[in-house]
Structures are given as C-alpha cells and as structure tokens.
Coordinates of C-alpha atoms and ligand atoms in Angstrom, one line a residue:
M105 CA 11.9 5.4 -16.9
I106 CA 8.2 4.8 -16.2
S107 CA 5.8 7.2 -17.9
S108 CA 3.1 8.6 -15.7
R109 CA 0.1 10.8 -16.0
G110 CA -1.4 12.9 -13.3
Y111 CA -2.9 16.2 -12.3
A112 CA -0.4 19.0 -11.3
A113 CA -0.4 22.5 -10.0
Q114 CA 1.8 24.7 -12.2
N115 CA 1.7 27.6 -9.6
N116 CA -0.1 28.6 -6.4
A117 CA -3.1 30.0 -8.1
A118 CA -3.9 28.0 -11.3
P119 CA -6.3 25.0 -11.1
L120 CA -4.8 21.5 -11.1
A121 CA -4.6 20.3 -14.7
P122 CA -3.5 17.1 -16.6
F123 CA 0.3 16.6 -16.6
S124 CA 2.6 13.9 -18.0
F125 CA 5.9 13.1 -16.4
E126 CA 8.4 10.3 -15.7
R127 CA 9.2 8.3 -12.7
R128 CA 12.5 6.6 -11.9
D129 CA 13.4 3.2 -13.3
P130 CA 12.5 0.8 -10.5
G131 CA 15.5 -0.5 -8.6
P132 CA 15.9 -4.0 -7.0
K133 CA 14.0 -2.9 -3.8
D134 CA 11.3 -0.9 -5.6
V135 CA 7.7 -1.8 -6.3
V136 CA 5.6 -0.2 -9.0
I137 CA 2.0 0.4 -7.9
D138 CA -0.9 1.2 -10.2
I139 CA -2.9 3.7 -8.2
Q140 CA -6.6 3.0 -7.8
F141 CA -7.6 5.6 -5.2
C142 CA -6.0 8.7 -3.7
G143 CA -7.5 10.7 -0.8
V144 CA -7.6 14.5 -0.8
C145 CA -6.0 15.8 2.3
H146 CA -6.2 19.4 3.4
S147 CA -2.4 19.4 3.4
D148 CA -2.6 19.0 -0.4
I149 CA -4.5 22.3 -0.5
H150 CA -2.1 24.1 1.8
Q151 CA 0.8 22.9 -0.3
V152 CA -0.6 23.4 -3.8
R153 CA -1.5 27.0 -2.7
N154 CA 2.0 27.4 -1.1
E155 CA 0.4 28.4 2.2
W156 CA 3.3 26.8 4.2
G157 CA 6.0 28.1 1.8
G158 CA 8.5 25.8 0.0
A159 CA 6.3 24.7 -2.9
V160 CA 8.1 23.4 -6.0
Y161 CA 6.1 23.4 -9.2
P162 CA 4.9 21.5 -11.1
M163 CA 3.4 19.8 -8.1
V164 CA 1.5 16.5 -8.2
P165 CA -0.1 16.3 -4.8
G166 CA -1.6 13.2 -3.1
H167 CA -0.3 11.1 -0.2
E168 CA -3.2 8.8 0.6
I169 CA -2.5 6.2 -2.1
V170 CA -3.9 2.7 -2.5
G171 CA -3.4 0.5 -5.6
R172 CA -2.2 -2.8 -7.0
V173 CA 1.5 -3.8 -7.2
T174 CA 2.3 -4.4 -10.9
R175 CA 6.0 -4.9 -10.7
V176 CA 8.5 -5.9 -8.0
G177 CA 12.3 -5.6 -8.0
S178 CA 14.5 -8.6 -7.7
A179 CA 15.3 -7.9 -4.0
V180 CA 11.7 -7.2 -2.9
T181 CA 10.4 -9.5 -0.2
K182 CA 7.4 -7.7 1.3
F183 CA 5.1 -7.5 -1.8
R184 CA 4.1 -9.7 -4.7
E185 CA 2.6 -8.7 -8.0
G186 CA -1.1 -8.2 -7.6
D187 CA -1.0 -7.3 -3.9
L188 CA -3.0 -4.3 -2.6
A189 CA -0.5 -1.7 -1.4
G190 CA -0.6 1.7 0.1
V191 CA 1.8 4.7 0.2
G192 CA 1.4 7.5 2.7
C193 CA 3.1 10.8 3.2
M194 CA 6.7 9.5 3.0
V195 CA 8.7 7.5 0.5
D196 CA 12.2 7.6 2.0
S197 CA 14.4 8.7 4.9
C198 CA 18.1 8.2 5.9
R199 CA 17.1 5.0 7.7
T200 CA 20.2 5.2 10.0
C201 CA 19.7 8.2 12.3
A202 CA 18.4 7.7 15.9
N203 CA 14.8 8.6 14.9
C204 CA 14.7 6.4 11.8
K205 CA 16.1 3.5 13.9
K206 CA 13.2 4.1 16.4
G207 CA 10.8 3.7 13.5
E208 CA 9.9 7.4 13.5
E209 CA 11.0 8.1 9.9
Q210 CA 8.8 11.1 9.7
F211 CA 11.2 12.8 12.1
C212 CA 14.4 11.7 10.2
L213 CA 17.3 13.8 11.5
V214 CA 18.8 14.0 8.0
Q215 CA 15.7 14.4 5.8
T216 CA 12.4 12.7 5.4
I217 CA 11.5 12.4 1.7
F218 CA 7.9 13.2 1.4
T219 CA 5.7 11.6 -1.3
Y220 CA 5.6 14.9 -3.2
N221 CA 7.4 18.1 -3.2
S222 CA 10.7 16.5 -1.8
P223 CA 14.0 15.8 -3.5
E224 CA 14.1 12.1 -4.5
K225 CA 17.1 10.4 -2.9
T226 CA 18.4 8.5 -6.0
T227 CA 17.7 11.2 -8.7
G228 CA 17.5 14.4 -6.7
R229 CA 14.4 15.3 -8.8
N230 CA 11.2 16.5 -7.1
T231 CA 8.9 13.7 -6.0
Y232 CA 5.4 13.5 -7.5
G233 CA 2.4 12.3 -5.5
G234 CA -0.7 10.2 -5.9
Y235 CA -3.0 12.3 -8.1
S236 CA -1.5 10.1 -10.8
N237 CA -1.8 6.6 -12.3
N238 CA 1.3 5.0 -10.8
I239 CA 4.1 5.3 -8.3
V240 CA 7.5 3.8 -7.8
V241 CA 8.4 3.2 -4.1
D242 CA 11.0 1.4 -2.1
E243 CA 9.2 -1.6 -0.5
D244 CA 10.3 -0.4 3.0
F245 CA 7.9 2.6 2.6
G246 CA 5.1 0.7 1.1
L247 CA 2.2 -0.5 3.3
K248 CA 0.3 -3.7 3.1
I249 CA -3.5 -3.2 2.8
S250 CA -5.6 -6.1 4.0
P251 CA -8.2 -7.5 1.6
K252 CA -10.7 -7.0 4.4
L253 CA -10.5 -3.2 3.8
N254 CA -12.4 -1.4 1.0
P255 CA -9.5 0.1 -1.0
A256 CA -11.2 3.5 -1.5
A257 CA -12.2 3.8 2.1
A258 CA -8.7 2.7 3.2
A259 CA -6.9 5.3 1.2
P260 CA -7.4 8.1 3.8
L261 CA -6.0 5.9 6.5
L262 CA -2.6 6.5 5.0
C263 CA -2.6 10.1 6.3
A264 CA -5.8 11.1 8.1
G265 CA -5.7 7.6 9.8
I266 CA -2.1 7.5 11.0
T267 CA -2.0 11.2 12.0
T268 CA -4.8 10.7 14.5
Y269 CA -4.0 7.2 15.6
S270 CA -0.4 8.0 16.4
P271 CA -0.9 10.8 19.0
M272 CA -3.7 8.9 20.6
R273 CA -1.5 5.9 21.1
H274 CA 1.4 8.1 22.2
Y275 CA -0.8 9.7 24.9
K276 CA -2.3 6.3 25.8
V277 CA -6.0 7.1 25.1
A278 CA -7.9 4.5 27.1
P279 CA -11.2 3.6 28.8
G280 CA -12.0 6.0 31.6
Q281 CA -10.6 9.0 29.9
K282 CA -12.4 12.0 28.4
V283 CA -11.1 12.9 25.0
G284 CA -11.9 15.9 22.8
V285 CA -11.6 16.0 19.0
V286 CA -11.6 19.5 17.5
G287 CA -12.8 19.9 13.9
L288 CA -14.9 17.3 12.1
G289 CA -13.1 16.9 8.7
G290 CA -10.9 14.2 7.3
L291 CA -8.6 13.9 10.3
G292 CA -11.3 14.7 12.8
H293 CA -13.7 11.9 11.7
M294 CA -10.9 9.4 12.0
A295 CA -9.9 10.7 15.4
L296 CA -13.5 10.2 16.6
K297 CA -13.5 6.6 15.4
F298 CA -10.2 5.8 17.0
A299 CA -11.0 7.5 20.3
R300 CA -14.2 5.6 20.5
S301 CA -12.6 2.4 19.6
F302 CA -9.9 2.9 22.3
G303 CA -12.7 3.1 24.8
A304 CA -12.7 6.8 25.8
H305 CA -15.6 9.1 26.4
V306 CA -15.4 11.2 23.3
V307 CA -16.6 14.8 22.8
Q308 CA -16.5 16.3 19.3
F309 CA -16.0 20.1 19.0
T310 CA -17.2 21.6 15.7
T311 CA -18.1 25.0 14.2
S312 CA -20.7 23.3 12.0
P313 CA -24.0 22.6 13.9
G314 CA -25.2 20.6 10.8
K315 CA -22.5 18.0 11.5
K316 CA -23.9 17.1 15.0
D317 CA -25.9 13.9 13.9
D318 CA -22.9 12.7 11.9
A319 CA -20.6 13.2 14.8
L320 CA -22.8 11.1 17.0
R321 CA -23.0 8.4 14.4
L322 CA -19.2 8.4 13.9
G323 CA -18.6 7.8 17.6
A324 CA -19.0 10.9 19.7
H325 CA -20.8 10.7 23.0
E326 CA -21.3 14.4 23.1
V327 CA -21.1 17.2 20.5
V328 CA -20.1 20.8 21.4
I329 CA -20.5 23.8 19.1
S330 CA -17.3 25.5 19.8
K331 CA -18.7 29.0 19.1
D332 CA -21.3 28.5 22.0
A333 CA -19.5 30.1 25.0
A334 CA -21.9 28.5 27.5
A335 CA -21.4 25.0 26.1
M336 CA -17.7 25.5 26.1
K337 CA -17.7 26.7 29.7
A338 CA -19.6 23.6 30.8
Q339 CA -16.7 21.5 29.6
A340 CA -14.0 23.5 31.5
K341 CA -11.1 21.6 33.1
S342 CA -12.5 18.2 32.3
F343 CA -10.4 16.6 29.5
D344 CA -7.5 14.2 29.8
F345 CA -6.6 14.6 26.1
I346 CA -7.6 16.9 23.2
L347 CA -6.7 16.4 19.6
D348 CA -6.8 19.6 17.5
T349 CA -7.2 19.0 13.8
V350 CA -8.2 22.5 12.7
S351 CA -6.7 23.8 9.5
A352 CA -7.4 27.5 10.0
P353 CA -6.9 30.2 12.7
H354 CA -8.9 29.4 15.8
D355 CA -8.9 30.0 19.6
V356 CA -6.4 27.5 21.0
A357 CA -6.5 29.1 24.5
A358 CA -10.2 28.3 24.7
L359 CA -9.4 24.6 24.0
L360 CA -6.5 24.5 26.5
S361 CA -8.7 25.7 29.3
L362 CA -10.8 22.6 28.8
L363 CA -7.9 20.3 29.9
K364 CA -7.9 19.0 33.5
L365 CA -4.9 18.8 35.7
D366 CA -1.9 17.5 33.8
G367 CA -4.0 17.1 30.6
H368 CA -2.4 17.1 27.1
M369 CA -3.5 18.8 24.0
A370 CA -1.9 17.7 20.7
I371 CA -2.0 19.8 17.6
V372 CA -2.1 18.0 14.3
G373 CA -3.8 20.7 12.2
V374 CA -1.3 23.1 10.5
P375 CA -2.9 26.6 10.1
P376 CA -0.4 28.6 8.1
D377 CA 0.0 31.4 10.8
P378 CA 1.4 31.0 14.3
L379 CA -1.1 30.1 17.1
S380 CA -1.6 32.4 20.1
V381 CA -1.0 30.6 23.4
P382 CA -1.3 32.6 26.7
A383 CA 1.1 31.3 29.2
F384 CA -1.6 31.2 31.9
T385 CA -3.7 28.6 30.1
L386 CA -0.7 26.3 30.3
I387 CA 0.7 27.0 33.8
M388 CA -2.7 26.7 35.5
G389 CA -3.3 23.0 35.7
R390 CA 0.2 22.1 34.5
R391 CA -1.2 21.5 31.1
S392 CA 0.9 20.4 28.1
L393 CA 0.6 21.5 24.5
A394 CA 2.2 19.1 22.1
G395 CA 2.3 18.5 18.4
S396 CA 2.4 15.3 16.2
A397 CA 3.1 14.5 12.6
I398 CA 1.8 11.5 10.8
G399 CA 3.5 8.3 12.1
G400 CA 6.4 6.0 11.2
V401 CA 6.1 3.1 8.8
R402 CA 5.8 0.5 11.5
E403 CA 3.0 2.3 13.3
T404 CA 1.2 3.0 10.0
Q405 CA 1.1 -0.7 9.3
E406 CA 0.0 -1.3 12.9
M407 CA -2.9 1.2 12.4
L408 CA -3.9 -0.3 9.0
D409 CA -4.0 -3.8 10.6
Y410 CA -6.0 -2.4 13.6
C411 CA -8.5 -0.9 11.1
A412 CA -8.8 -4.2 9.2
E413 CA -9.4 -6.1 12.4
H414 CA -11.9 -3.6 13.9
G415 CA -13.8 -2.7 10.7
I416 CA -12.6 1.0 10.8
A417 CA -12.3 3.0 7.6
S418 CA -12.9 6.5 6.3
D419 CA -16.3 7.8 5.4
I420 CA -15.7 8.9 1.8
E421 CA -17.1 10.7 -1.2
I422 CA -15.6 9.3 -4.4
I423 CA -14.9 11.8 -7.1
P424 CA -13.6 11.7 -10.7
I425 CA -10.3 13.6 -10.9
K426 CA -11.9 16.4 -13.0
R427 CA -13.9 17.4 -9.9
I428 CA -10.7 18.1 -7.9
E429 CA -11.1 21.9 -7.8
E430 CA -14.7 21.5 -6.4
A431 CA -13.4 19.1 -3.8
F432 CA -10.7 21.6 -2.7
T433 CA -13.3 24.4 -2.5
R434 CA -15.7 22.3 -0.5
T435 CA -12.9 21.1 1.9
V436 CA -11.8 24.7 2.6
K437 CA -15.5 25.5 3.4
A438 CA -15.5 22.6 5.9
D439 CA -18.1 20.9 3.6
V440 CA -16.5 17.5 3.3
K441 CA -18.2 14.3 4.5
Y442 CA -15.7 13.3 5.5
R443 CA -12.9 12.7 2.9
F444 CA -12.9 13.1 -0.8
V445 CA -11.2 10.2 -2.6
I446 CA -10.2 10.4 -6.2
D447 CA -11.1 7.4 -8.4
M448 CA -7.9 7.2 -10.4
S449 CA -9.5 5.2 -13.2
T450 CA -11.1 8.5 -14.2
L451 CA -7.7 10.0 -15.0
Ligands
NAP17 P1 -10.4 19.2 6.7 O1 -11.0 17.9 6.2 O2 -10.6 20.4 6.0 O3 -10.9 19.4 8.3 C1 -10.6 20.5 9.0 C2 -11.8 20.8 9.9 O4 -11.4 21.9 10.8 C3 -13.0 21.4 9.2 O5 -13.8 20.4 8.6 C4 -13.7 22.1 10.2 O6 -14.5 21.3 11.1 C5 -12.6 22.7 11.1 N1 -12.3 24.1 10.8 C6 -12.0 24.6 9.6 N2 -11.8 26.0 9.7 C7 -12.0 26.3 11.0 C8 -12.0 27.5 11.8 N3 -11.7 28.6 11.2 N4 -12.2 27.4 13.1 C9 -12.4 26.2 13.7 N5 -12.6 25.1 13.0 C10 -12.3 25.1 11.7 O7 -8.8 19.0 6.9 P2 -7.9 17.7 7.2 O8 -7.5 17.1 6.0 O9 -8.6 16.9 8.3 O10 -6.6 18.4 7.8 C11 -6.7 19.2 9.0 C12 -5.4 19.9 9.2 O11 -4.4 18.9 9.6 C13 -4.8 20.6 8.0 O12 -4.2 21.8 8.4 C14 -3.8 19.7 7.5 O13 -2.7 20.3 6.8 C15 -3.3 19.1 8.8 N6 -2.6 17.8 8.7 C16 -1.6 17.5 9.5 C17 -1.0 16.3 9.5 C18 0.1 16.1 10.5 O14 0.9 15.1 10.3 N7 0.2 16.8 11.6 C19 -1.4 15.3 8.7 C20 -2.5 15.6 7.8 C21 -3.1 16.8 7.8 P3 -15.9 21.7 11.7 O15 -16.8 22.0 10.5 O16 -16.2 20.5 12.5 O17 -15.6 22.9 12.6
ZN18 ZN1 -2.3 14.4 4.6
ZN19 ZN1 16.9 9.3 9.5

C-alpha cells in the first residue's frame, strides 16, 4: 500500500480536515504521481455537500490534478519517472463497451470510475481524489502535460478545460459563428478562451457587472449582464451556440430564446434542482437543448496539447490547502478569479 495524506470531508456539513489513508499497491500498468497542484472545481463543492446525492464519506475531493511521476509499473509505456502528468475526473472505465471504444469513457455503459467517490475497480474501495499528496492511476487514464504549460495553471484544464472544449468541438464552434458563454467562473473563463481561439464572435453572459473588464480581457467581444432585460432582448434569436456553465438555479428559457434558427445550447453546469424548460422556447426556431460531461481521455489529451500549442491556460489564484473552506465560500459567491488551485506542497 502507498500511504497518503489529504484533506477530507467526513460528512456534508463539516469543514474539510486533514486525513491519512492508503492507496492501492501500484500494478504493472499503474503510475504513482506526486501531486503538485489541484484545482478547486464547483463539482467538488456540490459533492462534498452532497448536493447531488450519492456522497460517500470520508471524501477526498479533487479532479484537476497535476504532478510528477515518481514510479512506473513494469508494463507502463506512456510515462517515465520525472514526467509531468495530469489526472482529470476519471481513473477507469470498462474499456470494452461501445462508448469506451469510441474514446468516450466518461459515458461508459458499464461504469465510469471517477477520481473520487467511486468504487475502485481492483479493490472495490472508494476512490480518493487530488486534495492529497499522491495518486495511483492506470497509465491509460493519465494525461501528458507539456513542459510548455505552467503546471499550476494547467491543473484546471483537466476538468474546466475539457468540459468546455469538448462541447465546442462537438458543435463545431468556428469563425463566423456567434457563441454565448453563460457564467464567468472556472468553466466559463475557459469557455471564453476556447470560443475566442476557435474564431467565434463571443458574448459573455454574467450576473456580476464587476467581471465585465475581465471578460473582455479573457476573450469576449461583448459582455451582457443577464439580469438586464433590455440587454438580453437585444441579443434575441442571434446565437449559433450557447454554453451554459451556471452552477445554481437560473432562467434557462431566457437563454434559449437567444438561439437563432437551429441553434444549440449545451448545459454543462449542474444545478442540483431540475431546470424549467417551456416547450415553446424549443419548438420556435427548432432549437436544441443538449448536455455534455467532461470529455474522453483522447480528447482531453488533444485539448491539453491544443492549450500548450496556443498558450492557453487557466487564470488562477493559488492557495495553501488550509484556505480551502474560504475558497469554497468564495466560489459559491461567484467570487473566484477564475479558478482556485491548491499548492499541494502546503499539505
Ligand atoms: P464556478 O467557478 O462557481 O462558476 C459558476 C458561475 O456561474 C459563477 O461564477 C457565476 O458567474 C455563475 N452563477 C452562479 N450562480 C448563479 C446564478 N444563481 N444565476 C446565474 N449565474 C450564476 O463553477 P464551475 O467550477 O465553473 O462549475 C460550474 C458548474 O459546472 C457546476 O455546477 C459544476 O458542478 C459543473 N461542472 C460540470 C461538468 C460537466 O462535466 N458537465 C464539469 C465540471 C463542472 P457570473 O458571476 O458570471 O454570473
Ligand atoms: Zn470538475
Ligand atoms: Zn465502457
């Protein structure tokens, strides 16, 4: 066994606190990574607080992991000791179902094993995430991180990056299109960067007027305060694609009405309660409402390589782990610029 230290939630209300635990003995295809940085995703907060149900405690959150490979199993070919490596939201899947074969392991028909709060395939024990000093992962679910990327600013790419890159590629965001990004947080600021990089005309929707200048700096051509009814009306029926990253209840119908004929809106935010979608906002204009979850391993690597090549990374605020509760509180208040990343050397 590998001994590990991290921060865990013991229930849905207590603050995260130091926790010691063990990880599986690395097998021939496993790598051991010493974690340097881990991003703080709003999903960590939803799950620690059991807002989606299904939480198993103790829970060590964290799925935006970057670190150094310190050990490789005898059959490992993808990594060498000393390599910079990443782990995102998944650590395993069945690998043989139709979706896994397509490289969409996040939609495994048997079971995607998530980086935390999932039953580990070999041991059946609960997986523990990246708010910790090390992780054991099958090389097939490890990602290569280019030395061109700053490791701390690359960490959020492992979830916020791929979750926004994947639907924009799926819906073929391209020059000549008008694209909306809803919510300027961890996912939203990455969505802005990708949409701009893919050549679209990008409009940021935000509830926070104070983020306007940042949105423009991060790549928006226009910024709309979504609570301003007149400003929303001025954008009616004009978008090819909208990506909704909002983590809390909000007016989805108002956003759908901004799509033009045959436009698509993809939801990636996961507010705990069901959304309300009036049928008329879909049928008028033959609009489509879709969803998307992270991305497969192959596409995650493609996204990381794209970021290295185009100089894209997350705008981060590095925190010591003892400030994690403050980071959670500020994230929930939409006061994150634009991703907290834990410096794991402070553990
Ligand atoms: P985040 O950093 O907290 O950003 C969410 C943003 O949504 C906020 O900054 C805020 O932006 C906006 N917002 C918050 N409350 C709102 C409200 N009541 N009405 C309208 N806008 C509001 O969160 P994140 O880490 O980007 O994650 C966003 C959501 O995506 C979470 O629900 C998370 O669980 C989910 N997620 C999904 C996937 C997936 O695979 N589908 C992956 C990762 C995360 P403004 O201040 O600009 O309004
Ligand atoms: Zn996440
Ligand atoms: Zn599968």
